[in-house]
mmCIF file of C-alpha atoms and ligand atoms in Angstrom:
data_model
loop_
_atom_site.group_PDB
_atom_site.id
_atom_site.type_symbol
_atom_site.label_atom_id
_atom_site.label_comp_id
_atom_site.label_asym_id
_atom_site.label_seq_id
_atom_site.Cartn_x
_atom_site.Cartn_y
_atom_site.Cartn_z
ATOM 1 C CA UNK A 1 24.841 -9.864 -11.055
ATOM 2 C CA UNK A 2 22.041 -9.432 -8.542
ATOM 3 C CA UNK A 3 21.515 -11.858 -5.978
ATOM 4 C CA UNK A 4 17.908 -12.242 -5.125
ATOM 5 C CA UNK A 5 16.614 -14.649 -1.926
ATOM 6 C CA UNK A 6 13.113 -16.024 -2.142
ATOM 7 C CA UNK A 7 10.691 -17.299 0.766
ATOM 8 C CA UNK A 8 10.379 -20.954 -0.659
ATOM 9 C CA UNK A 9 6.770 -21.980 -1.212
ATOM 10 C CA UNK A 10 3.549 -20.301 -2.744
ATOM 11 C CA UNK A 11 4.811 -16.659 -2.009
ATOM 12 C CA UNK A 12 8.147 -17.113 -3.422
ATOM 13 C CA UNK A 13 6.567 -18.557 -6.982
ATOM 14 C CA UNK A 14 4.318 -16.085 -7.275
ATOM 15 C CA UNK A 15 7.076 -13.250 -6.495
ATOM 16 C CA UNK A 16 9.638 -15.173 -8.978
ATOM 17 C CA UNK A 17 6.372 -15.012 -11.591
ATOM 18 C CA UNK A 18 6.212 -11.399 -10.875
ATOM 19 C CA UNK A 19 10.097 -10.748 -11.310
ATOM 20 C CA UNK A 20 10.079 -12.911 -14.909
ATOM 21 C CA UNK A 21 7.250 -10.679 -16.234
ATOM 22 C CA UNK A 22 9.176 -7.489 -15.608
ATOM 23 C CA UNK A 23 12.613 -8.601 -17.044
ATOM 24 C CA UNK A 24 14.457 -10.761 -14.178
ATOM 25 C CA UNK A 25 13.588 -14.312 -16.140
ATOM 26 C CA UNK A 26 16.279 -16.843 -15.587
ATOM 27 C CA UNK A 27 16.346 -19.834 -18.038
ATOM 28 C CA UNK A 28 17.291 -22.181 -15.460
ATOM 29 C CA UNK A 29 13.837 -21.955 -13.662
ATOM 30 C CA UNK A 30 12.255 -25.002 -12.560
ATOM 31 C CA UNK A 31 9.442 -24.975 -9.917
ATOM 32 C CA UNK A 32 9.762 -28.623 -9.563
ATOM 33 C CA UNK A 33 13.719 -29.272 -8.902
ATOM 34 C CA UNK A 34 15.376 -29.623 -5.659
ATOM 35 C CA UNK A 35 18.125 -27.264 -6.515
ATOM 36 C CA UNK A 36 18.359 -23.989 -4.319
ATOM 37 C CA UNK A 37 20.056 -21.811 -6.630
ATOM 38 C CA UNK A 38 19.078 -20.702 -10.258
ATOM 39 C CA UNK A 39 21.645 -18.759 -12.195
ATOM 40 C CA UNK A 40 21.290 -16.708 -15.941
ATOM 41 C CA UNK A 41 24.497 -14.859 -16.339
ATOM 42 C CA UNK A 42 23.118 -13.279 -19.052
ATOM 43 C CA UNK A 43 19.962 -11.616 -17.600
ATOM 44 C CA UNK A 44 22.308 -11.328 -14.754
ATOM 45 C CA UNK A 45 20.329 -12.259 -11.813
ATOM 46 C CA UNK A 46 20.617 -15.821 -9.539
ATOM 47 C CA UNK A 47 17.836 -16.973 -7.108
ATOM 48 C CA UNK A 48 18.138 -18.454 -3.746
ATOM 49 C CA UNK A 49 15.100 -20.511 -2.552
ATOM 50 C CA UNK A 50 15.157 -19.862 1.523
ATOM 51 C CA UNK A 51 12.747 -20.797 4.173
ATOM 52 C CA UNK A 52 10.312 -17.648 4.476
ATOM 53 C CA UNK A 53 11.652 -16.886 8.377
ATOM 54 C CA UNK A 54 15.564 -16.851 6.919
ATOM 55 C CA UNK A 55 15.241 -14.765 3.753
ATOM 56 C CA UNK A 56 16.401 -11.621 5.995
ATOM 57 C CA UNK A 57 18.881 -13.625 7.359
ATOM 58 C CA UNK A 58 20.853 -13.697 3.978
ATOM 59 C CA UNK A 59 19.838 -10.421 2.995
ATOM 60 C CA UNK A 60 21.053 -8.753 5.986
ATOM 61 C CA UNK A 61 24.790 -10.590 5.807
ATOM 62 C CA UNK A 62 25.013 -10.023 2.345
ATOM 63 C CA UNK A 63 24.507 -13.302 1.099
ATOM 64 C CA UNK A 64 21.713 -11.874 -1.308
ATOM 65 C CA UNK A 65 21.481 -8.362 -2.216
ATOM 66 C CA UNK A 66 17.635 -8.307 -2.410
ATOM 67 C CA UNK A 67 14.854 -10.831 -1.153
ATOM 68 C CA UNK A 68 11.284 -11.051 -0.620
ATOM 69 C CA UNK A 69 9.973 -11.186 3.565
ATOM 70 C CA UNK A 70 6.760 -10.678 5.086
ATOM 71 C CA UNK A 71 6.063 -7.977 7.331
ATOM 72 C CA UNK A 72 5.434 -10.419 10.149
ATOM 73 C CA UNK A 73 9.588 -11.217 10.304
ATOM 74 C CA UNK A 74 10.367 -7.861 10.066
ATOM 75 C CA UNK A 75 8.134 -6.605 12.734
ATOM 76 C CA UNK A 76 9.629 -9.870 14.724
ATOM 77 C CA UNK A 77 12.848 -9.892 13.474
ATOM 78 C CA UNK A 78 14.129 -6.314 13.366
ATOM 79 C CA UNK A 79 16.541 -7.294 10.536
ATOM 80 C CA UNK A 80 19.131 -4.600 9.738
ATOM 81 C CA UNK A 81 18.300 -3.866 5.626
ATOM 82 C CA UNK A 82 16.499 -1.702 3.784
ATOM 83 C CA UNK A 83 12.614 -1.920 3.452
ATOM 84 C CA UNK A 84 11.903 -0.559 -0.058
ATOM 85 C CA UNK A 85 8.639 -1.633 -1.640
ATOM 86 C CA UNK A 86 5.219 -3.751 -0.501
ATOM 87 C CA UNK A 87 4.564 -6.140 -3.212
ATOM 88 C CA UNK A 88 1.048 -6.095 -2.295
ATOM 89 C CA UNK A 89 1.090 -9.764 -1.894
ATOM 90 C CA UNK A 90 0.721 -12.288 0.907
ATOM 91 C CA UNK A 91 -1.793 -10.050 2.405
ATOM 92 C CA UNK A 92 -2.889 -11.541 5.786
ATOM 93 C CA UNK A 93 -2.941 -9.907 9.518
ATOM 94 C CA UNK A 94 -1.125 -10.231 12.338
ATOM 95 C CA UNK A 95 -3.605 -10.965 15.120
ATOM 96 C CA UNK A 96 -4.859 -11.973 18.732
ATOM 97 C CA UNK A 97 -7.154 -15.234 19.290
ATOM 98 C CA UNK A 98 -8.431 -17.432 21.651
ATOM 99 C CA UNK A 99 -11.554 -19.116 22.127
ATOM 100 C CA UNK A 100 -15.215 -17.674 21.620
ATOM 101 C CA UNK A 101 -15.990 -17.632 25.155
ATOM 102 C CA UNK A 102 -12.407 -16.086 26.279
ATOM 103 C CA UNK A 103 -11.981 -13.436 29.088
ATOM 104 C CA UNK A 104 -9.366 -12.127 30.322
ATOM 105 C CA UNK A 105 -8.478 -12.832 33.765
ATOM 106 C CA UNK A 106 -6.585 -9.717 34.883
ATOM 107 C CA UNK A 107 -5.211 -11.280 37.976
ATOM 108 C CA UNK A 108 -2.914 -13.128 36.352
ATOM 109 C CA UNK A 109 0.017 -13.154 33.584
ATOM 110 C CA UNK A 110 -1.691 -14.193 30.235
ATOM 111 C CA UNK A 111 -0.172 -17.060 28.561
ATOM 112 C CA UNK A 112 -0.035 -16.334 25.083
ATOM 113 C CA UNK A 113 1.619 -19.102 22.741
ATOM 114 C CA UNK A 114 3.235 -17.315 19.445
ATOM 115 C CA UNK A 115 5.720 -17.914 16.552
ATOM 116 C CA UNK A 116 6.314 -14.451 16.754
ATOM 117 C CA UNK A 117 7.778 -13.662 20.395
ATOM 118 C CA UNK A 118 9.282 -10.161 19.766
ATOM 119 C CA UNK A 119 5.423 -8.688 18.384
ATOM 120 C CA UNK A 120 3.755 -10.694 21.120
ATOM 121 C CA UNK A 121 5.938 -9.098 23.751
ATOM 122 C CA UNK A 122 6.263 -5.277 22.188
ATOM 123 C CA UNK A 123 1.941 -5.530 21.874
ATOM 124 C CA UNK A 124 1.375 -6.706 25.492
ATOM 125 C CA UNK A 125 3.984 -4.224 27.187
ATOM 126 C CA UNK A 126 2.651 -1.128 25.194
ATOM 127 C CA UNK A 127 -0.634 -2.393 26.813
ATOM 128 C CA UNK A 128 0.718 -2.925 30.006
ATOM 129 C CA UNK A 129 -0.428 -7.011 30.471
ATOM 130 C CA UNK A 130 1.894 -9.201 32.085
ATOM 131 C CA UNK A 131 2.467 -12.122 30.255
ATOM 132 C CA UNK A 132 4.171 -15.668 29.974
ATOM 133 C CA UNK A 133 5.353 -16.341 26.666
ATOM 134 C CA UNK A 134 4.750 -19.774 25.260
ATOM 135 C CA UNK A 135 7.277 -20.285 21.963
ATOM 136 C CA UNK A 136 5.752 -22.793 19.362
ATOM 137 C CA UNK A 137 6.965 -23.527 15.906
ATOM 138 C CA UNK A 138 3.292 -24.601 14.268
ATOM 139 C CA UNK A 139 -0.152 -25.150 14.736
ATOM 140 C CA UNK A 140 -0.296 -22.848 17.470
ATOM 141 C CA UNK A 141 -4.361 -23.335 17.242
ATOM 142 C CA UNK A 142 -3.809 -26.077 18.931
ATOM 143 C CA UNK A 143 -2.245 -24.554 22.185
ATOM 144 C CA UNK A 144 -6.144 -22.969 23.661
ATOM 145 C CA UNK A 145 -7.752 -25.421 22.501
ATOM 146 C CA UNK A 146 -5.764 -27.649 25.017
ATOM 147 C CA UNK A 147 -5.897 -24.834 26.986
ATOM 148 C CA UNK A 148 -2.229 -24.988 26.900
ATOM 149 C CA UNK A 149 -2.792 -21.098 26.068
ATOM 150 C CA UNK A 150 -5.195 -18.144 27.034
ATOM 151 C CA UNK A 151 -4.680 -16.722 23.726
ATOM 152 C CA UNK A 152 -2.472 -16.843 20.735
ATOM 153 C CA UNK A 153 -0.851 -14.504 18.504
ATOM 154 C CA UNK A 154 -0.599 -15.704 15.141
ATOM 155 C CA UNK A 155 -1.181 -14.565 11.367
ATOM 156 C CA UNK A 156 -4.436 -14.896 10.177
ATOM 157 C CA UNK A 157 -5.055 -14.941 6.315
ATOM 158 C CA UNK A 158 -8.805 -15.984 5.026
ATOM 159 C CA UNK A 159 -9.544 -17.139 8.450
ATOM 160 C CA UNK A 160 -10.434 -20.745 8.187
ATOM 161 C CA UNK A 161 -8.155 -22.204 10.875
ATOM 162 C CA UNK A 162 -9.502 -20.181 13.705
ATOM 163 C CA UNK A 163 -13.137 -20.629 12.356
ATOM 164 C CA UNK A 164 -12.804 -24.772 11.853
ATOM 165 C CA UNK A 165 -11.323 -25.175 15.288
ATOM 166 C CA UNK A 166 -13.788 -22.876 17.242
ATOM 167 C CA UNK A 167 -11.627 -19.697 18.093
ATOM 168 C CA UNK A 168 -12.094 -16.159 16.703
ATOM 169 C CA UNK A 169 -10.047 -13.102 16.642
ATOM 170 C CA UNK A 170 -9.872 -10.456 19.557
ATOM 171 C CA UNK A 171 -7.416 -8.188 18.263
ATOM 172 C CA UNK A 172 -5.599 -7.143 15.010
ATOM 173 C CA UNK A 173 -2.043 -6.029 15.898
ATOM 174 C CA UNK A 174 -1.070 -5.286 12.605
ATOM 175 C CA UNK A 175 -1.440 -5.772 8.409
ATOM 176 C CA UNK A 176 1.216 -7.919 6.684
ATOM 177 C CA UNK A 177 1.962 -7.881 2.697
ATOM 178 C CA UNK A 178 5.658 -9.092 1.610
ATOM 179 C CA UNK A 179 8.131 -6.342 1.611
ATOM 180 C CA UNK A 180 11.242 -6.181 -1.197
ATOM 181 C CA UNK A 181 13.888 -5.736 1.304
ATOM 182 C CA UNK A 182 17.905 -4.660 0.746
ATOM 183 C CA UNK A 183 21.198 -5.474 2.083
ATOM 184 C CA UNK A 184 22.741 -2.270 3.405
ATOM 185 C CA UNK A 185 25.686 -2.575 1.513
ATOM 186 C CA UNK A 186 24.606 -3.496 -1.933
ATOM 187 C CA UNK A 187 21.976 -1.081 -1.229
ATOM 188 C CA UNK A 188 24.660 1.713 -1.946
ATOM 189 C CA UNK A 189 27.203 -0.666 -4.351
ATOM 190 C CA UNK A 190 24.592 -2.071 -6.693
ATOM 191 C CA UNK A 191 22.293 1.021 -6.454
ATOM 192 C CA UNK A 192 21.339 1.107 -10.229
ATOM 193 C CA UNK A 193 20.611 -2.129 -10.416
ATOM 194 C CA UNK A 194 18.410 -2.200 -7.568
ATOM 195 C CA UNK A 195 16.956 0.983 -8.213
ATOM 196 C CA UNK A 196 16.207 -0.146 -11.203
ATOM 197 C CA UNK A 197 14.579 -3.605 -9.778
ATOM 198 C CA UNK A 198 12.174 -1.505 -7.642
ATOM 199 C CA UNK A 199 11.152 0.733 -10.493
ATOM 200 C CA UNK A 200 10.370 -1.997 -12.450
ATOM 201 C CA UNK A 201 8.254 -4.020 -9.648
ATOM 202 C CA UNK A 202 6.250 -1.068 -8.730
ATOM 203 C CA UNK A 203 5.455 -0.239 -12.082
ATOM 204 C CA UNK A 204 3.648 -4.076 -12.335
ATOM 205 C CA UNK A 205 2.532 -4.087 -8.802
ATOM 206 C CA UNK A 206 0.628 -0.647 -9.941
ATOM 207 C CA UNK A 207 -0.794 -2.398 -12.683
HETATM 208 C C1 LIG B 1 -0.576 -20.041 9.127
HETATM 209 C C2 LIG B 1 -1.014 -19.451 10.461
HETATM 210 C C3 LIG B 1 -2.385 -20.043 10.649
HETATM 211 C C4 LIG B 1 -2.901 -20.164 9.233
HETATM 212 C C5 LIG B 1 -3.848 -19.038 8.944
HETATM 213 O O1 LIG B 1 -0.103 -21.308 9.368
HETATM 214 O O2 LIG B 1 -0.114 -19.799 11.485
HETATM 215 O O3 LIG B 1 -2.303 -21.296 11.265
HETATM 216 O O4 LIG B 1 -1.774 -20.064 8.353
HETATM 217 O O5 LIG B 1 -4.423 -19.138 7.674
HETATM 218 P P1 LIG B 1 -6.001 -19.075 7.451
HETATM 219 O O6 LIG B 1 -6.520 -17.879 8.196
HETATM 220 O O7 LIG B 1 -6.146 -18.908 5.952
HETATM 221 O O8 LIG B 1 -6.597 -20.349 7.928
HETATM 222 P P2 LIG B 1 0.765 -22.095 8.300
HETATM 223 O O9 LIG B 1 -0.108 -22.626 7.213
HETATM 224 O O10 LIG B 1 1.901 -21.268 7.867
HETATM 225 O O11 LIG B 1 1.263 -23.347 9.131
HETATM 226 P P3 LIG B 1 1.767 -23.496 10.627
HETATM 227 O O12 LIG B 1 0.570 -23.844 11.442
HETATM 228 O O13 LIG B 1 2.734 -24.615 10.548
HETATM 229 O O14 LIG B 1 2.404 -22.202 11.061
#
């Protein structure tokens, strides 16, 4: 049996699309129930629907063998598994914004409001800025516009948010697709099967 976790949401149905085509269907499938795990003994493989930021968390203790994260949690996150393939989807970048007419005021610490306080801190100290870290959970948009915030660091995908509420980007930090990641342990105890899981994902992803 392999134990796969996926990011709940748009990402994780196309992914679990993805993993049916190539031979991982599991009868018990259904996009519309509130049940969190999904079972076929005979294909041998179960599902866990997680909440995109925790998928690592049950891949790196074990509690699934394989799962689906974007780049932005690992580059955040540092989770201790194996990074084996980029699905090539979820494409968006990682990336500094504020508003049009933003400068930066060297002479003091920039407040920069972020989800993702690990990447905002590593990308200001290889620059050398001094800044205060301001830790939000959603909309962080919102935080210059109130000028809560000098800047933000926050994923941006097609771009709308920034453009509808008058901020544009500064910076990219980095490019984010979702990653196929493995516990460590199952890594080297399941190895066919997941070797065998990757082979079969690239192949499509190729495609
Ligand atoms: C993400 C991100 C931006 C938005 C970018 O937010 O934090 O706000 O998507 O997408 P766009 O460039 O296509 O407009 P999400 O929808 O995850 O909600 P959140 O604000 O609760 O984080």
């Amino acid at each position: 049996m392999i134990n796969i976790a996926l990011p709940k949401g748009r990402l994780g149905e196309k992914v679990y699309a993805l993993l049916s085509d190539v031979g991982y269907k599991c009868d018990a499938y259904d996009e519309n129930s509130r049940k969190l795990i999904f079972r076929d003994e005979k294909g041998g493989v179960s599902y866990f629907w997680v909440k995109p930021a925790d998928v690592a968390v049950y891949v790196e203790r074990g509690a699934a063998d394989v799962g689906v994260v974007g780049k932005d949690i690992i580059e955040d996150c540092s989770p201790d598994v194996y990074e084996l393939a980029d699905l090539g989807m979820g494409k968006c970048k990682m990336c500094v914004a504020a508003k049009c007419d933003w400068y930066d005021d060297t002479s003091r610490p920039l407040r920069v409001a972020t989800k993702f306080i690990n990447v905002a801190k590593k990308y200001y100290a290889k620059l050398g800025r001094d800044i205060e870290i301001i830790k939000l959970n959603g909309s962080i948009e919102l935080a210059p516009i109130l000028d809560m915030s000098d800047v933000i660091v926050d994923i941006v995908e097609t771009g709308t948010t920034l453009r509808e509420n008058n901020l544009k980007v500064f910076a990219e930090i980095f490019p984010i697709s979702a990653r196929l990641v493995a516990n460590k342990a199952s890594y080297r105890f399941k190895n066919k099967e997941i070797l065998t899981l990757i082979q079969k994902i690239s192949e499509e992803v190729k495609k």
